[in-house]
Structure formats: C-alpha cells, structure tokens
XYZ file of C-alpha atoms in Angstrom:
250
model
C 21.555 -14.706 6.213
C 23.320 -14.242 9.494
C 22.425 -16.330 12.919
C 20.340 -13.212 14.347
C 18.102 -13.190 10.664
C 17.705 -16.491 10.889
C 15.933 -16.199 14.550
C 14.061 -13.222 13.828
C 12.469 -14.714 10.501
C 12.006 -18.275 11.868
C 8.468 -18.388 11.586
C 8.280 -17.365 7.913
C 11.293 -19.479 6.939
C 9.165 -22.578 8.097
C 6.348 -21.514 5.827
C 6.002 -23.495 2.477
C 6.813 -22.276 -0.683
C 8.714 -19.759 0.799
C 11.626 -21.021 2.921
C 15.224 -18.787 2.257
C 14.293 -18.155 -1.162
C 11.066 -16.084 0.164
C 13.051 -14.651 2.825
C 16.125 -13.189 0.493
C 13.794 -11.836 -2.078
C 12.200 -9.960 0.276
C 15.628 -8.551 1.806
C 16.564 -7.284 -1.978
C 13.020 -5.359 -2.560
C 12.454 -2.165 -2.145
C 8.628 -1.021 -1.166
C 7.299 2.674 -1.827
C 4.750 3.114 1.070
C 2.747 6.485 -0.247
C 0.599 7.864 2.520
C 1.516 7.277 6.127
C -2.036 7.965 7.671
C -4.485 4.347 8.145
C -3.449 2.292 5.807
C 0.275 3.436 5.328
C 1.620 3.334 9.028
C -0.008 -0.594 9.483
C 1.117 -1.618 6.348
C 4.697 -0.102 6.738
C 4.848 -1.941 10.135
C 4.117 -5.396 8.325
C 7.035 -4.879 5.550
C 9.550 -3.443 7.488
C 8.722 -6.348 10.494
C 8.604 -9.317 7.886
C 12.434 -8.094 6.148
C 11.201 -6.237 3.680
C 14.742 -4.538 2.474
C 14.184 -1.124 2.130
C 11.554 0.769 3.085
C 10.707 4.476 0.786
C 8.071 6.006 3.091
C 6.619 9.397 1.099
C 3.885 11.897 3.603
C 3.875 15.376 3.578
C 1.327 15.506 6.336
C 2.166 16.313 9.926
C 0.524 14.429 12.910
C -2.716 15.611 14.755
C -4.952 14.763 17.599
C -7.823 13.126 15.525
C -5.693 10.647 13.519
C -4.516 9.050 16.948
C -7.130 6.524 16.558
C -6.272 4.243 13.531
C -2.840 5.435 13.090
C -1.559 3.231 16.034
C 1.897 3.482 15.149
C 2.198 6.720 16.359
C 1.864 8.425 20.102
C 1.008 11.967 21.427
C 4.539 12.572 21.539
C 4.721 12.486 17.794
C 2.037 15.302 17.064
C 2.865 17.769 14.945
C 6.064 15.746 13.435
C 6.253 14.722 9.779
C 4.544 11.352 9.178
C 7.085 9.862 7.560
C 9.858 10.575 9.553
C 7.766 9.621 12.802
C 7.072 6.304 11.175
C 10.877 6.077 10.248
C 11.888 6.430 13.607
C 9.386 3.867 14.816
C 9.746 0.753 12.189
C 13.529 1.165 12.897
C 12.925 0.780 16.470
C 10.953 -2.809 15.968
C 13.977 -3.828 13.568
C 17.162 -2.139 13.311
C 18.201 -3.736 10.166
C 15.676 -1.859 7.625
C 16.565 0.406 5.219
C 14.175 3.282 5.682
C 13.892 6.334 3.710
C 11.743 9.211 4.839
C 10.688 11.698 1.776
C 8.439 14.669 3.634
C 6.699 15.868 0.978
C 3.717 14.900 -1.316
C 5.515 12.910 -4.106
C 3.889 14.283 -7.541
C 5.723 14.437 -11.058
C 8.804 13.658 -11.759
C 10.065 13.355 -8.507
C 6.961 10.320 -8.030
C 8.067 8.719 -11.481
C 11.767 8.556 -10.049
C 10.689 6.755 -6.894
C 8.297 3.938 -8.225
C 10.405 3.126 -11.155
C 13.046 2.553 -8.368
C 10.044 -0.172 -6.063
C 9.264 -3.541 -6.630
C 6.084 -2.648 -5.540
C 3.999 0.723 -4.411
C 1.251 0.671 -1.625
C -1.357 3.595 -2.948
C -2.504 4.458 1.036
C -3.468 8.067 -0.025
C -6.838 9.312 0.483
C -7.719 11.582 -2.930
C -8.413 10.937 -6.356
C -5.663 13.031 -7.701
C -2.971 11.512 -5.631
C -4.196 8.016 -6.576
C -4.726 8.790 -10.370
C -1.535 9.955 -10.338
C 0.278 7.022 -8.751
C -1.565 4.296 -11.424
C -0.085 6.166 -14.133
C 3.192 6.379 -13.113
C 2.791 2.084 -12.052
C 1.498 1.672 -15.272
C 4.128 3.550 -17.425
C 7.012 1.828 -14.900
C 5.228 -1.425 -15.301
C 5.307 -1.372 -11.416
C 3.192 -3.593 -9.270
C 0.569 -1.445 -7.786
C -1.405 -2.356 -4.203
C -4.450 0.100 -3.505
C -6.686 0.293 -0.837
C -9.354 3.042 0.403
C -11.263 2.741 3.355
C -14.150 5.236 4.812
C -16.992 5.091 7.070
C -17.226 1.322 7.916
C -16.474 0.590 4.734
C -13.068 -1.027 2.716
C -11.540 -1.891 -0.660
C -8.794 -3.578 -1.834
C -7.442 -4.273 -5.546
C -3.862 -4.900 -6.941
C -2.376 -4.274 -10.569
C 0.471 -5.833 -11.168
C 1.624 -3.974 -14.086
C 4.537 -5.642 -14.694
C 2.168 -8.537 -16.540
C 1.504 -6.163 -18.939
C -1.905 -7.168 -17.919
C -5.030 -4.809 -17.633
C -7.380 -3.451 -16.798
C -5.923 -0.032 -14.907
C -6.961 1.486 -12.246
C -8.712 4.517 -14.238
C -11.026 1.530 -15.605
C -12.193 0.951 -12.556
C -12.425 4.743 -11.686
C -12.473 6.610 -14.835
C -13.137 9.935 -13.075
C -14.278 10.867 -9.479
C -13.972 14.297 -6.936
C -11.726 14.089 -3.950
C -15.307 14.989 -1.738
C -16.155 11.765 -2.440
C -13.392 10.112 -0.471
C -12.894 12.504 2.278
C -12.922 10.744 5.772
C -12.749 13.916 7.659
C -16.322 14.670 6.346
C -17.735 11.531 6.245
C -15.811 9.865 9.061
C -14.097 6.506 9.325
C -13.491 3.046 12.193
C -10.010 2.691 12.849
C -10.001 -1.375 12.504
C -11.341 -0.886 9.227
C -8.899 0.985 7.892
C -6.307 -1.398 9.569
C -7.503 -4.785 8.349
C -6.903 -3.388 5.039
C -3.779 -2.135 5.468
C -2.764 -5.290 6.889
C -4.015 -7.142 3.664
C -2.168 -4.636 1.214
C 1.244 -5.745 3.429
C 0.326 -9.168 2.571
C -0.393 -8.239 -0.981
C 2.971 -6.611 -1.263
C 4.585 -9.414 0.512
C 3.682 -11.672 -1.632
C 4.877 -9.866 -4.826
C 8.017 -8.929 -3.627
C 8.712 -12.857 -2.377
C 7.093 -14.706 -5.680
C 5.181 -16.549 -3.223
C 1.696 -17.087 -2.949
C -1.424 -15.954 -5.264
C -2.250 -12.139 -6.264
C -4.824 -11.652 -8.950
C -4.419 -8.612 -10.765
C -7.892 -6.294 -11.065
C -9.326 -8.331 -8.435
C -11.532 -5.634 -6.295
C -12.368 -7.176 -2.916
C -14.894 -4.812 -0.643
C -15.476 -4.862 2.989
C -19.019 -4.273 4.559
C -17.334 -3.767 8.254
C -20.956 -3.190 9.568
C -21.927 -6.621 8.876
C -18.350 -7.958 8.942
C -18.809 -9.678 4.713
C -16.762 -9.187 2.174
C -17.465 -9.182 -1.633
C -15.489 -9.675 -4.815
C -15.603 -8.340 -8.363
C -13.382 -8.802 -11.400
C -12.897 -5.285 -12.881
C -12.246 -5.430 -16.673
C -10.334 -3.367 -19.527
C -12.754 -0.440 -20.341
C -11.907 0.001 -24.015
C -13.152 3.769 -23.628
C -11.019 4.107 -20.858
C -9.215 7.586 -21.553
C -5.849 6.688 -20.108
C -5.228 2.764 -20.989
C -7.131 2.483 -23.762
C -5.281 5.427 -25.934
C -2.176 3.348 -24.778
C -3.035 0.209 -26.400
C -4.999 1.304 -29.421
C-alpha cells in the first residue's frame, strides 16, 4: 500500500482483526453489484469507498424522475442515462483508484454465469423473482458467496449464502416459487431509508466476506419492520423437496 492508501483507509486499518491484511484482501476482490436502483447504488458506494478492488456494476435500466428519492447517488442531470454507467462515473469520482466496470444490460445466461464465477462475492439488488432465481443458481453452481436483499413498502430483508461452504439451504428453499407482482415497488410503493439501510448492511455483508473478517451466517434471514423501527431473525433451513437444491444433492 502506497502513502495516499494508507491515509484514505486509516480508519479501517485501525480496526481489529482487520488491520493490512483486511485492507489488501479487499483491494484483490472483485464484487458483482446486480441492480443499480435502492439497494445497488448505496451498496456500490460502500465497496468502492472502503477499497473494494474492482467494482462489476450490471443495470440495464435507465434513470427516471421517481427513483430520485432512494437512489441518492444519482442527480437530475443523470436522467435518462444508463444506471450503471451513471453510477460508474460517480463511485470513480469519490475514489479514483477503483476498478469499475459498467455492463448496460440485464445480465441473464451465460453471459451472468461468466461474471459471478469471475466475483468473490455478488450483491442480488434486483427487484423480480426471475432475476433473483436466476442469480442463486448461478452462486450456487459457482459456489459464489451470495448477499440478497429486497425491500418494499416500509418493509426489508436481508439473507446471505455463502456458497462457497458448500453449505445450504439455497435461496429457492427459502422461496421455492413466487410472481414478480408480488415484489413490485412501483405498485405497492416503497421509503427510500428503507431501502438504504439495507443496502448499507449488504455492503457490510460483502465487506466482510471479501476481507475474512468479521461474522456472516449463511441462511440467516433478518427482516425489518421500518414502521415500528424492529427487526426479526429466522434461520431458513434445507427444504429436502426443494426442486433446485435438493435434485442436486440427492
């Protein structure tokens, strides 16, 4: 680490347990942010402030008026521009020395297989079914660590699989089928601080994976009552009817 690293990361090389060690992990991991809307664009903004080193930030979704209010990272003058590349052009702004790559599109197949293989760890900050169901398998055949998080109405949740355990359950135990209707904020609606306190705690999710440092407890689903400010906890465990891990360990 140069003189200028070592004064921007001060703070978290005085933490314990974490130190240089913590600090050049994180510089050699690569994070797949996948969704730039709520939970991406805060989340991004942790990783890419904290060292993270590179960045793979995958949207297909252009700016509008109405997502101004809990995607913070963004401005007027971005409306109508690419997510990801807006966000790109942002993070590197607040630190120079990430490694940022912008993919416009909506990552699906093979092209999604190619990218998490190639992470350390994948943030799941979509907002459908199929996008997410998608994403857990390709984690789970990668063995990729895996940080999810949803948030509508007033409402949060936040689990983490880290795949490369070998541990279960999966993510389709938890959620062995549902419609995307079901998780549409534009129809229901949605609080910005919500949907940014839990992308601030998948950032710190991923941080800690991709540093070895602290605790993350795999299938551990935490929800967020943001009404009456409480959170709750459940352990989720291996369905052994679930249709997509179950046929792979029978």
């Amino acid at each position: 680490m140069n003189e200028s690293q070592l004064d921007r990361y001060s703070r978290q090389l005085l933490l314990p347990n974490f130190d240089i060690e913590g600090q050049l992990a994180l510089s050699s991991a690569t994070v797949l942010v996948i969704g730039m809307g709520g939970l991406g664009n805060i989340a991004a903004t942790y990783l890419a402030s904290a060292g993270v080193g590179e960045l793979i930030l995958a949207d297909g979704d252009h700016l509008e008026l109405s997502n101004l209010p809990r995607q913070v990272l963004y401005n007027e003058g971005h409306l109508g521009s690419n997510k990801a590349q807006a966000a790109k052009v942002e993070l590197l702004a607040k630190n120079s020395e990430s490694r940022i790559q912008a993919i416009t599109e909506h990552l699906a197949g093979y092209p999604l297989s190619q990218a998490v293989a190639k992470a350390s760890v994948v943030l799941d900050c979509t907002d459908n079914y199929q996008a997410r169901q998608s994403i857990h398998r390709a984690c789970f055949n990668a063995k990729t660590p895996l940080v999810s998080a949803a948030a509508i109405r007033w409402e949060g949740q936040l689990i983490s699989f880290l795949y490369d355990q070998n541990a279960s359950p999966c993510y389709e135990c938890l959620y062995p089928s549902m419609s995307d209707n079901q998780l549409s904020c534009s129809e229901s609606g949605v609080i910005g601080p919500v949907v940014g306190s839990l992308g601030v705690l998948q950032a710190l999710d991923a941080l800690k994976i991709a540093s070895g440092c602290g605790r993350v407890e795999h299938g551990l689903l935490k929800l967020f009552d943001g009404m009456e400010g409480r959170w709750r906890e459940m352990r989720v465990t291996q369905d052994p009817e679930c249709a997509f891990c179950g046929s792979q360990t029978a």
